[in-house]
Amino acid sequence: MPEPDAPFSASLLQEGLDTRFVGKTAHYYPLLTSTQDAAREAALGGATEGETFLADEQRAGRGRLGRTWRAPARCGVLLSVLLRPSSIVYPKLFMVASLAVVDAISKVTGLPSAIKWPNDVLLRGKKVAGALVEGEFAGEAPLFAIVGIGVNVNMAPGDFSDLLYPATSLSIELGAPVSREAVARELLRSLEQWYLAAQAGSQVHDSWRAHLSLLGERVTVRSGEEVLSGLAEDVDSEGRLLLRLDNGALVPLVAGDVTLQV
Ligand code: BTN
């Protein structure tokens, strides 16, 4: 394994990468504004499906809900994959992305992770990875999608001091440094498998639901200015969270930030 603070090795990534198209062309940058921007620009320029953009550091990494995604240089996997999904598959991409992360973590570290609705990935209750799906549309039809994934791989506990939520890294949980190239390779492999499964109409939704951590728990959901509390009863076929309010109403939520009520 390379030294923990070595630059990401795109050639090491390619070793044993047996995908059909995801990651077959991978562009690596030491520093970018965001891998999402690099992928989007390439997509607009006609890049092919599966092209992947990786960085060791981002100046303006983006998270869901307009948040910033911060990671110290050379500690994480920061990548974006260009996909050209149908309008049926597009809404499932957040499930595809989180399942890919769960599988990659399990393959590389042997650790079981869980999905916090909609697509945060947790290890022992702390956030270890997140995914962001951005798209370009012609009317209702997706022209392309950019699936961005950030995984905390070799961060130390002090690297998370300014975050609002508890976070961790693979190396903290494993007690040893982890190869970023191995994590990226497994991510790309799993992403392709789940994407192909979604295209084939397989039960991506059921697998995603089976990994959700908060179903059956009392939670608080923040969505913009709105804060709702209730029982996280289930998710529907479109992946919306079904929140049972104390007045008995069942509210389907499309987006938000869920925390366990204490
Ligand atoms: C979230 O948890 O809110 C989603 C985080 C997604 C972060 C990744 S890092 C690689 C890609 N580039 C970005 O700017 N964001 C995604």
PDB file of C-alpha atoms and ligand atoms in Angstrom:
ATOM      1  CA  MET A   1       0.000   0.000   0.000  1.00  0.00           C
ATOM      2  CA  PRO A   2       1.298   3.546  -0.740  1.00  0.00           C
ATOM      3  CA  GLU A   3       2.181   5.808   2.206  1.00  0.00           C
ATOM      4  CA  PRO A   4      -1.030   7.194   3.761  1.00  0.00           C
ATOM      5  CA  ASP A   5      -0.296  10.745   2.547  1.00  0.00           C
ATOM      6  CA  ALA A   6       0.931   9.773  -0.953  1.00  0.00           C
ATOM      7  CA  PRO A   7      -0.884  11.240  -3.967  1.00  0.00           C
ATOM      8  CA  PHE A   8      -3.667   9.089  -5.337  1.00  0.00           C
ATOM      9  CA  SER A   9      -2.345   6.673  -7.962  1.00  0.00           C
ATOM     10  CA  ALA A  10      -4.585   6.467 -11.017  1.00  0.00           C
ATOM     11  CA  SER A  11      -2.499   3.578 -12.375  1.00  0.00           C
ATOM     12  CA  LEU A  12      -2.901   1.600  -9.128  1.00  0.00           C
ATOM     13  CA  LEU A  13      -6.632   2.247  -9.363  1.00  0.00           C
ATOM     14  CA  GLN A  14      -6.723   0.635 -12.797  1.00  0.00           C
ATOM     15  CA  GLU A  15      -4.949  -2.532 -11.590  1.00  0.00           C
ATOM     16  CA  GLY A  16      -7.608  -5.225 -11.511  1.00  0.00           C
ATOM     17  CA  LEU A  17     -10.463  -2.832 -12.312  1.00  0.00           C
ATOM     18  CA  ASP A  18     -12.692  -5.255 -14.186  1.00  0.00           C
ATOM     19  CA  THR A  19     -15.640  -2.966 -14.940  1.00  0.00           C
ATOM     20  CA  ARG A  20     -17.258  -2.665 -18.373  1.00  0.00           C
ATOM     21  CA  PHE A  21     -17.314   1.124 -18.489  1.00  0.00           C
ATOM     22  CA  VAL A  22     -17.322   2.795 -15.061  1.00  0.00           C
ATOM     23  CA  GLY A  23     -13.837   4.130 -14.333  1.00  0.00           C
ATOM     24  CA  LYS A  24     -12.310   2.691 -17.504  1.00  0.00           C
ATOM     25  CA  THR A  25     -11.316   6.273 -18.266  1.00  0.00           C
ATOM     26  CA  ALA A  26     -10.279   7.987 -15.056  1.00  0.00           C
ATOM     27  CA  HIS A  27      -8.976  11.532 -14.775  1.00  0.00           C
ATOM     28  CA  TYR A  28      -6.975  12.330 -11.645  1.00  0.00           C
ATOM     29  CA  TYR A  29      -6.210  15.843 -10.376  1.00  0.00           C
ATOM     30  CA  PRO A  30      -4.191  16.860  -7.285  1.00  0.00           C
ATOM     31  CA  LEU A  31      -6.504  19.847  -6.725  1.00  0.00           C
ATOM     32  CA  LEU A  32      -9.867  20.858  -8.182  1.00  0.00           C
ATOM     33  CA  THR A  33     -12.744  23.112  -7.206  1.00  0.00           C
ATOM     34  CA  SER A  34     -14.989  20.051  -7.244  1.00  0.00           C
ATOM     35  CA  THR A  35     -14.875  16.738  -9.100  1.00  0.00           C
ATOM     36  CA  GLN A  36     -18.566  17.427  -9.834  1.00  0.00           C
ATOM     37  CA  ASP A  37     -17.569  20.510 -11.868  1.00  0.00           C
ATOM     38  CA  ALA A  38     -14.859  18.634 -13.782  1.00  0.00           C
ATOM     39  CA  ALA A  39     -17.292  15.833 -14.629  1.00  0.00           C
ATOM     40  CA  ARG A  40     -20.033  18.244 -15.668  1.00  0.00           C
ATOM     41  CA  GLU A  41     -17.727  20.183 -17.954  1.00  0.00           C
ATOM     42  CA  ALA A  42     -16.555  16.950 -19.571  1.00  0.00           C
ATOM     43  CA  ALA A  43     -20.138  15.721 -19.939  1.00  0.00           C
ATOM     44  CA  LEU A  44     -21.123  18.921 -21.730  1.00  0.00           C
ATOM     45  CA  GLY A  45     -18.120  18.354 -23.990  1.00  0.00           C
ATOM     46  CA  GLY A  46     -19.359  14.869 -24.937  1.00  0.00           C
ATOM     47  CA  ALA A  47     -17.468  12.621 -22.501  1.00  0.00           C
ATOM     48  CA  THR A  48     -18.549   8.985 -22.475  1.00  0.00           C
ATOM     49  CA  GLU A  49     -20.602   7.214 -19.852  1.00  0.00           C
ATOM     50  CA  GLY A  50     -18.516   5.928 -16.961  1.00  0.00           C
ATOM     51  CA  GLU A  51     -15.743   8.534 -17.216  1.00  0.00           C
ATOM     52  CA  THR A  52     -14.532   9.212 -13.701  1.00  0.00           C
ATOM     53  CA  PHE A  53     -12.972  12.277 -12.114  1.00  0.00           C
ATOM     54  CA  LEU A  54     -10.896  11.997  -8.949  1.00  0.00           C
ATOM     55  CA  ALA A  55      -9.113  14.585  -6.841  1.00  0.00           C
ATOM     56  CA  ASP A  56      -6.816  14.555  -3.827  1.00  0.00           C
ATOM     57  CA  GLU A  57      -8.254  17.852  -2.675  1.00  0.00           C
ATOM     58  CA  GLN A  58     -11.214  20.098  -3.532  1.00  0.00           C
ATOM     59  CA  ARG A  59     -11.428  23.837  -2.980  1.00  0.00           C
ATOM     60  CA  ALA A  60     -15.209  23.853  -3.129  1.00  0.00           C
ATOM     61  CA  GLY A  61     -16.452  20.314  -2.576  1.00  0.00           C
ATOM     62  CA  ARG A  62     -20.241  20.164  -2.464  1.00  0.00           C
ATOM     63  CA  GLY A  63     -22.556  18.117  -0.292  1.00  0.00           C
ATOM     64  CA  ARG A  64     -26.314  17.643  -0.287  1.00  0.00           C
ATOM     65  CA  LEU A  65     -28.674  20.422   0.733  1.00  0.00           C
ATOM     66  CA  GLY A  66     -26.248  23.151  -0.363  1.00  0.00           C
ATOM     67  CA  ARG A  67     -23.588  22.110   2.121  1.00  0.00           C
ATOM     68  CA  THR A  68     -19.830  22.105   1.710  1.00  0.00           C
ATOM     69  CA  TRP A  69     -17.900  18.820   1.649  1.00  0.00           C
ATOM     70  CA  ARG A  70     -14.534  19.321   3.325  1.00  0.00           C
ATOM     71  CA  ALA A  71     -11.736  16.784   3.463  1.00  0.00           C
ATOM     72  CA  PRO A  72      -8.037  17.218   4.189  1.00  0.00           C
ATOM     73  CA  ALA A  73      -5.816  16.602   1.142  1.00  0.00           C
ATOM     74  CA  ARG A  74      -4.909  12.996   0.294  1.00  0.00           C
ATOM     75  CA  CYS A  75      -7.020  11.471   3.054  1.00  0.00           C
ATOM     76  CA  GLY A  76     -10.212  10.552   1.266  1.00  0.00           C
ATOM     77  CA  VAL A  77     -11.689   9.230  -1.927  1.00  0.00           C
ATOM     78  CA  LEU A  78     -13.301  12.125  -3.785  1.00  0.00           C
ATOM     79  CA  LEU A  79     -14.753  11.069  -7.101  1.00  0.00           C
ATOM     80  CA  SER A  80     -17.492  11.820  -9.605  1.00  0.00           C
ATOM     81  CA  VAL A  81     -18.775   9.465 -12.266  1.00  0.00           C
ATOM     82  CA  LEU A  82     -20.574  10.545 -15.417  1.00  0.00           C
ATOM     83  CA  LEU A  83     -23.644   8.422 -16.174  1.00  0.00           C
ATOM     84  CA  ARG A  84     -26.290   8.729 -18.851  1.00  0.00           C
ATOM     85  CA  PRO A  85     -29.318   7.122 -17.178  1.00  0.00           C
ATOM     86  CA  SER A  86     -32.864   6.786 -18.458  1.00  0.00           C
ATOM     87  CA  SER A  87     -35.562   8.756 -16.666  1.00  0.00           C
ATOM     88  CA  ILE A  88     -36.573   5.527 -14.901  1.00  0.00           C
ATOM     89  CA  VAL A  89     -33.086   4.901 -13.526  1.00  0.00           C
ATOM     90  CA  TYR A  90     -32.201   8.514 -12.666  1.00  0.00           C
ATOM     91  CA  PRO A  91     -34.329   8.676  -9.475  1.00  0.00           C
ATOM     92  CA  LYS A  92     -32.669   5.484  -8.225  1.00  0.00           C
ATOM     93  CA  LEU A  93     -29.116   6.819  -8.500  1.00  0.00           C
ATOM     94  CA  PHE A  94     -28.950   7.943  -4.880  1.00  0.00           C
ATOM     95  CA  MET A  95     -29.771   4.347  -3.869  1.00  0.00           C
ATOM     96  CA  VAL A  96     -27.230   2.979  -6.364  1.00  0.00           C
ATOM     97  CA  ALA A  97     -24.540   5.303  -4.955  1.00  0.00           C
ATOM     98  CA  SER A  98     -25.132   4.470  -1.295  1.00  0.00           C
ATOM     99  CA  LEU A  99     -25.291   0.722  -1.957  1.00  0.00           C
ATOM    100  CA  ALA A 100     -22.000   0.979  -3.870  1.00  0.00           C
ATOM    101  CA  VAL A 101     -20.391   2.642  -0.837  1.00  0.00           C
ATOM    102  CA  VAL A 102     -21.715   0.002   1.581  1.00  0.00           C
ATOM    103  CA  ASP A 103     -20.395  -2.795  -0.629  1.00  0.00           C
ATOM    104  CA  ALA A 104     -17.009  -1.154  -1.184  1.00  0.00           C
ATOM    105  CA  ILE A 105     -16.488  -0.593   2.543  1.00  0.00           C
ATOM    106  CA  SER A 106     -17.412  -4.167   3.311  1.00  0.00           C
ATOM    107  CA  LYS A 107     -15.117  -5.516   0.579  1.00  0.00           C
ATOM    108  CA  VAL A 108     -12.077  -3.447   1.574  1.00  0.00           C
ATOM    109  CA  THR A 109     -12.389  -3.375   5.373  1.00  0.00           C
ATOM    110  CA  GLY A 110     -14.839  -6.149   6.254  1.00  0.00           C
ATOM    111  CA  LEU A 111     -16.821  -3.597   8.298  1.00  0.00           C
ATOM    112  CA  PRO A 112     -20.613  -3.492   8.079  1.00  0.00           C
ATOM    113  CA  SER A 113     -21.959  -0.004   7.344  1.00  0.00           C
ATOM    114  CA  ALA A 114     -25.496   1.351   7.274  1.00  0.00           C
ATOM    115  CA  ILE A 115     -27.337   3.921   5.183  1.00  0.00           C
ATOM    116  CA  LYS A 116     -28.840   6.946   6.870  1.00  0.00           C
ATOM    117  CA  TRP A 117     -31.724   8.142   4.722  1.00  0.00           C
ATOM    118  CA  PRO A 118     -31.389   9.080   1.998  1.00  0.00           C
ATOM    119  CA  ASN A 119     -27.772   8.280   1.196  1.00  0.00           C
ATOM    120  CA  ASP A 120     -25.301   8.995   3.974  1.00  0.00           C
ATOM    121  CA  VAL A 121     -23.212   5.992   4.930  1.00  0.00           C
ATOM    122  CA  LEU A 122     -22.465   5.384   8.606  1.00  0.00           C
ATOM    123  CA  LEU A 123     -19.972   3.229  10.439  1.00  0.00           C
ATOM    124  CA  ARG A 124     -20.870   2.634  14.084  1.00  0.00           C
ATOM    125  CA  GLY A 125     -23.360   5.499  13.877  1.00  0.00           C
ATOM    126  CA  LYS A 126     -20.892   8.045  12.488  1.00  0.00           C
ATOM    127  CA  LYS A 127     -20.821   9.406   8.958  1.00  0.00           C
ATOM    128  CA  VAL A 128     -18.052   7.913   6.857  1.00  0.00           C
ATOM    129  CA  ALA A 129     -19.276   8.756   3.343  1.00  0.00           C
ATOM    130  CA  GLY A 130     -21.816  10.764   1.422  1.00  0.00           C
ATOM    131  CA  ALA A 131     -23.121  10.893  -2.105  1.00  0.00           C
ATOM    132  CA  LEU A 132     -24.466  13.668  -4.271  1.00  0.00           C
ATOM    133  CA  VAL A 133     -26.371  13.191  -7.526  1.00  0.00           C
ATOM    134  CA  GLU A 134     -26.544  16.154  -9.892  1.00  0.00           C
ATOM    135  CA  GLY A 135     -28.140  16.105 -13.316  1.00  0.00           C
ATOM    136  CA  GLU A 136     -28.704  18.025 -16.503  1.00  0.00           C
ATOM    137  CA  PHE A 137     -32.158  17.727 -18.061  1.00  0.00           C
ATOM    138  CA  ALA A 138     -33.961  18.471 -21.308  1.00  0.00           C
ATOM    139  CA  GLY A 139     -37.441  18.983 -19.904  1.00  0.00           C
ATOM    140  CA  GLU A 140     -38.099  15.846 -17.855  1.00  0.00           C
ATOM    141  CA  ALA A 141     -35.470  13.731 -19.598  1.00  0.00           C
ATOM    142  CA  PRO A 142     -32.027  13.416 -18.022  1.00  0.00           C
ATOM    143  CA  LEU A 143     -29.205  14.244 -20.438  1.00  0.00           C
ATOM    144  CA  PHE A 144     -26.639  13.035 -17.956  1.00  0.00           C
ATOM    145  CA  ALA A 145     -26.053  12.518 -14.256  1.00  0.00           C
ATOM    146  CA  ILE A 146     -22.982  13.127 -12.177  1.00  0.00           C
ATOM    147  CA  VAL A 147     -22.733  10.795  -9.190  1.00  0.00           C
ATOM    148  CA  GLY A 148     -20.294  12.244  -6.672  1.00  0.00           C
ATOM    149  CA  ILE A 149     -19.045  10.215  -3.748  1.00  0.00           C
ATOM    150  CA  GLY A 150     -16.825  11.255  -0.864  1.00  0.00           C
ATOM    151  CA  VAL A 151     -15.428   8.619   1.496  1.00  0.00           C
ATOM    152  CA  ASN A 152     -13.428   9.437   4.626  1.00  0.00           C
ATOM    153  CA  VAL A 153     -10.578   6.967   4.312  1.00  0.00           C
ATOM    154  CA  ASN A 154      -7.487   7.959   6.302  1.00  0.00           C
ATOM    155  CA  MET A 155      -8.603  10.963   8.369  1.00  0.00           C
ATOM    156  CA  ALA A 156      -7.575  11.168  12.034  1.00  0.00           C
ATOM    157  CA  PRO A 157     -10.144  11.938  14.768  1.00  0.00           C
ATOM    158  CA  GLY A 158      -8.999  15.614  14.961  1.00  0.00           C
ATOM    159  CA  ASP A 159      -9.889  16.153  11.291  1.00  0.00           C
ATOM    160  CA  PHE A 160     -13.612  16.210  12.112  1.00  0.00           C
ATOM    161  CA  SER A 161     -13.667  18.736  14.944  1.00  0.00           C
ATOM    162  CA  ASP A 162     -15.663  21.421  13.102  1.00  0.00           C
ATOM    163  CA  LEU A 163     -18.480  19.216  11.819  1.00  0.00           C
ATOM    164  CA  LEU A 164     -22.104  19.426  12.934  1.00  0.00           C
ATOM    165  CA  TYR A 165     -22.564  15.666  12.941  1.00  0.00           C
ATOM    166  CA  PRO A 166     -20.392  12.831  14.278  1.00  0.00           C
ATOM    167  CA  ALA A 167     -18.026  11.606  11.587  1.00  0.00           C
ATOM    168  CA  THR A 168     -15.370   8.952  11.256  1.00  0.00           C
ATOM    169  CA  SER A 169     -13.010   7.405   8.734  1.00  0.00           C
ATOM    170  CA  LEU A 170     -12.261   3.868   7.615  1.00  0.00           C
ATOM    171  CA  SER A 171      -8.799   3.987   9.203  1.00  0.00           C
ATOM    172  CA  ILE A 172     -10.185   5.144  12.558  1.00  0.00           C
ATOM    173  CA  GLU A 173     -12.691   2.304  12.620  1.00  0.00           C
ATOM    174  CA  LEU A 174     -10.233  -0.289  11.348  1.00  0.00           C
ATOM    175  CA  GLY A 175      -7.265   0.916  13.398  1.00  0.00           C
ATOM    176  CA  ALA A 176      -4.977   0.842  10.341  1.00  0.00           C
ATOM    177  CA  PRO A 177      -4.432   2.892   7.163  1.00  0.00           C
ATOM    178  CA  VAL A 178      -6.578   1.906   4.199  1.00  0.00           C
ATOM    179  CA  SER A 179      -5.662   2.012   0.498  1.00  0.00           C
ATOM    180  CA  ARG A 180      -7.612   4.815  -1.182  1.00  0.00           C
ATOM    181  CA  GLU A 181      -7.059   3.159  -4.549  1.00  0.00           C
ATOM    182  CA  ALA A 182      -8.635  -0.067  -3.294  1.00  0.00           C
ATOM    183  CA  VAL A 183     -11.634   1.849  -1.942  1.00  0.00           C
ATOM    184  CA  ALA A 184     -12.044   3.748  -5.231  1.00  0.00           C
ATOM    185  CA  ARG A 185     -11.708   0.552  -7.291  1.00  0.00           C
ATOM    186  CA  GLU A 186     -14.346  -1.289  -5.265  1.00  0.00           C
ATOM    187  CA  LEU A 187     -16.598   1.758  -5.375  1.00  0.00           C
ATOM    188  CA  LEU A 188     -16.445   1.916  -9.155  1.00  0.00           C
ATOM    189  CA  ARG A 189     -17.014  -1.820  -9.460  1.00  0.00           C
ATOM    190  CA  SER A 190     -20.036  -1.783  -7.127  1.00  0.00           C
ATOM    191  CA  LEU A 191     -21.408   1.388  -8.653  1.00  0.00           C
ATOM    192  CA  GLU A 192     -21.444  -0.270 -12.072  1.00  0.00           C
ATOM    193  CA  GLN A 193     -23.070  -3.430 -10.686  1.00  0.00           C
ATOM    194  CA  TRP A 194     -25.865  -1.548  -8.921  1.00  0.00           C
ATOM    195  CA  TYR A 195     -26.345   0.771 -11.900  1.00  0.00           C
ATOM    196  CA  LEU A 196     -26.706  -2.214 -14.238  1.00  0.00           C
ATOM    197  CA  ALA A 197     -29.099  -3.800 -11.738  1.00  0.00           C
ATOM    198  CA  ALA A 198     -31.200  -0.618 -11.733  1.00  0.00           C
ATOM    199  CA  GLN A 199     -31.223  -0.648 -15.539  1.00  0.00           C
ATOM    200  CA  ALA A 200     -32.342  -4.273 -15.537  1.00  0.00           C
ATOM    201  CA  GLY A 201     -35.213  -3.354 -13.205  1.00  0.00           C
ATOM    202  CA  SER A 202     -33.809  -5.387 -10.291  1.00  0.00           C
ATOM    203  CA  GLN A 203     -34.762  -4.623  -6.730  1.00  0.00           C
ATOM    204  CA  VAL A 204     -32.252  -1.898  -5.934  1.00  0.00           C
ATOM    205  CA  HIS A 205     -34.894  -0.295  -3.743  1.00  0.00           C
ATOM    206  CA  ASP A 206     -35.271  -3.402  -1.547  1.00  0.00           C
ATOM    207  CA  SER A 207     -31.515  -3.717  -0.992  1.00  0.00           C
ATOM    208  CA  TRP A 208     -31.251  -0.020  -0.186  1.00  0.00           C
ATOM    209  CA  ARG A 209     -34.187  -0.242   2.233  1.00  0.00           C
ATOM    210  CA  ALA A 210     -32.619  -3.274   3.931  1.00  0.00           C
ATOM    211  CA  HIS A 211     -29.542  -1.185   4.794  1.00  0.00           C
ATOM    212  CA  LEU A 212     -31.422   1.834   6.208  1.00  0.00           C
ATOM    213  CA  SER A 213     -30.514   2.456   9.822  1.00  0.00           C
ATOM    214  CA  LEU A 214     -33.342   4.560  11.235  1.00  0.00           C
ATOM    215  CA  LEU A 215     -36.539   2.787  10.227  1.00  0.00           C
ATOM    216  CA  GLY A 216     -38.770   2.234  13.244  1.00  0.00           C
ATOM    217  CA  GLU A 217     -36.985   4.937  15.271  1.00  0.00           C
ATOM    218  CA  ARG A 218     -38.191   8.315  16.479  1.00  0.00           C
ATOM    219  CA  VAL A 219     -36.358  10.948  14.460  1.00  0.00           C
ATOM    220  CA  THR A 220     -36.148  14.653  13.734  1.00  0.00           C
ATOM    221  CA  VAL A 221     -35.991  15.668  10.090  1.00  0.00           C
ATOM    222  CA  ARG A 222     -34.693  19.087   9.074  1.00  0.00           C
ATOM    223  CA  SER A 223     -35.609  20.180   5.580  1.00  0.00           C
ATOM    224  CA  GLY A 224     -34.766  23.824   4.920  1.00  0.00           C
ATOM    225  CA  GLU A 225     -36.581  25.884   7.543  1.00  0.00           C
ATOM    226  CA  GLU A 226     -38.930  23.040   8.374  1.00  0.00           C
ATOM    227  CA  VAL A 227     -38.254  20.732  11.324  1.00  0.00           C
ATOM    228  CA  LEU A 228     -40.484  17.681  11.781  1.00  0.00           C
ATOM    229  CA  SER A 229     -40.399  14.995  14.444  1.00  0.00           C
ATOM    230  CA  GLY A 230     -42.021  11.597  14.415  1.00  0.00           C
ATOM    231  CA  LEU A 231     -41.560   7.922  13.732  1.00  0.00           C
ATOM    232  CA  ALA A 232     -39.490   6.975  10.664  1.00  0.00           C
ATOM    233  CA  GLU A 233     -42.112   4.428   9.626  1.00  0.00           C
ATOM    234  CA  ASP A 234     -40.890   3.349   6.208  1.00  0.00           C
ATOM    235  CA  VAL A 235     -39.767   4.500   2.774  1.00  0.00           C
ATOM    236  CA  ASP A 236     -42.014   4.393  -0.278  1.00  0.00           C
ATOM    237  CA  SER A 237     -41.219   2.999  -3.736  1.00  0.00           C
ATOM    238  CA  GLU A 238     -39.619   6.301  -4.760  1.00  0.00           C
ATOM    239  CA  GLY A 239     -37.371   6.368  -1.713  1.00  0.00           C
ATOM    240  CA  ARG A 240     -39.293   9.064   0.155  1.00  0.00           C
ATOM    241  CA  LEU A 241     -39.150   8.817   3.934  1.00  0.00           C
ATOM    242  CA  LEU A 242     -42.586   8.184   5.449  1.00  0.00           C
ATOM    243  CA  LEU A 243     -42.677  10.071   8.722  1.00  0.00           C
ATOM    244  CA  ARG A 244     -45.554   9.369  11.134  1.00  0.00           C
ATOM    245  CA  LEU A 245     -46.232  12.601  13.010  1.00  0.00           C
ATOM    246  CA  ASP A 246     -47.563  12.603  16.563  1.00  0.00           C
ATOM    247  CA  ASN A 247     -50.968  13.753  15.240  1.00  0.00           C
ATOM    248  CA  GLY A 248     -51.169  10.526  13.229  1.00  0.00           C
ATOM    249  CA  ALA A 249     -50.504  12.043   9.788  1.00  0.00           C
ATOM    250  CA  LEU A 250     -48.093  10.211   7.481  1.00  0.00           C
ATOM    251  CA  VAL A 251     -45.814  12.688   5.673  1.00  0.00           C
ATOM    252  CA  PRO A 252     -43.686  11.643   2.682  1.00  0.00           C
ATOM    253  CA  LEU A 253     -40.357  13.528   2.658  1.00  0.00           C
ATOM    254  CA  VAL A 254     -38.203  13.931  -0.433  1.00  0.00           C
ATOM    255  CA  ALA A 255     -35.104  15.447   1.154  1.00  0.00           C
ATOM    256  CA  GLY A 256     -33.803  16.350   4.564  1.00  0.00           C
ATOM    257  CA  ASP A 257     -31.378  15.664   7.315  1.00  0.00           C
ATOM    258  CA  VAL A 258     -32.448  12.971   9.762  1.00  0.00           C
ATOM    259  CA  THR A 259     -31.231  12.646  13.324  1.00  0.00           C
ATOM    260  CA  LEU A 260     -32.189  10.147  15.972  1.00  0.00           C
ATOM    261  CA  GLN A 261     -34.294  11.688  18.742  1.00  0.00           C
ATOM    262  CA  VAL A 262     -32.659  11.406  22.127  1.00  0.00           C
TER     263      VAL A 262
HETATM  264  C1  BTN B   1     -23.154  14.672   1.299  1.00  0.00           C
HETATM  265  O1  BTN B   1     -22.933  13.854   2.188  1.00  0.00           O
HETATM  266  O2  BTN B   1     -23.767  15.718   1.529  1.00  0.00           O
HETATM  267  C2  BTN B   1     -22.662  14.388  -0.090  1.00  0.00           C
HETATM  268  C3  BTN B   1     -21.167  14.569  -0.184  1.00  0.00           C
HETATM  269  C4  BTN B   1     -20.609  14.317  -1.560  1.00  0.00           C
HETATM  270  C5  BTN B   1     -19.163  14.702  -1.628  1.00  0.00           C
HETATM  271  C6  BTN B   1     -18.507  14.288  -2.905  1.00  0.00           C
HETATM  272  S1  BTN B   1     -16.747  14.437  -2.830  1.00  0.00           S
HETATM  273  C7  BTN B   1     -16.640  14.125  -4.533  1.00  0.00           C
HETATM  274  C8  BTN B   1     -17.781  14.874  -5.188  1.00  0.00           C
HETATM  275  N1  BTN B   1     -17.382  16.244  -5.444  1.00  0.00           N
HETATM  276  C9  BTN B   1     -18.085  17.113  -4.714  1.00  0.00           C
HETATM  277  O3  BTN B   1     -17.951  18.348  -4.750  1.00  0.00           O
HETATM  278  N2  BTN B   1     -18.983  16.460  -3.959  1.00  0.00           N
HETATM  279  C10 BTN B   1     -18.914  15.033  -4.155  1.00  0.00           C
END
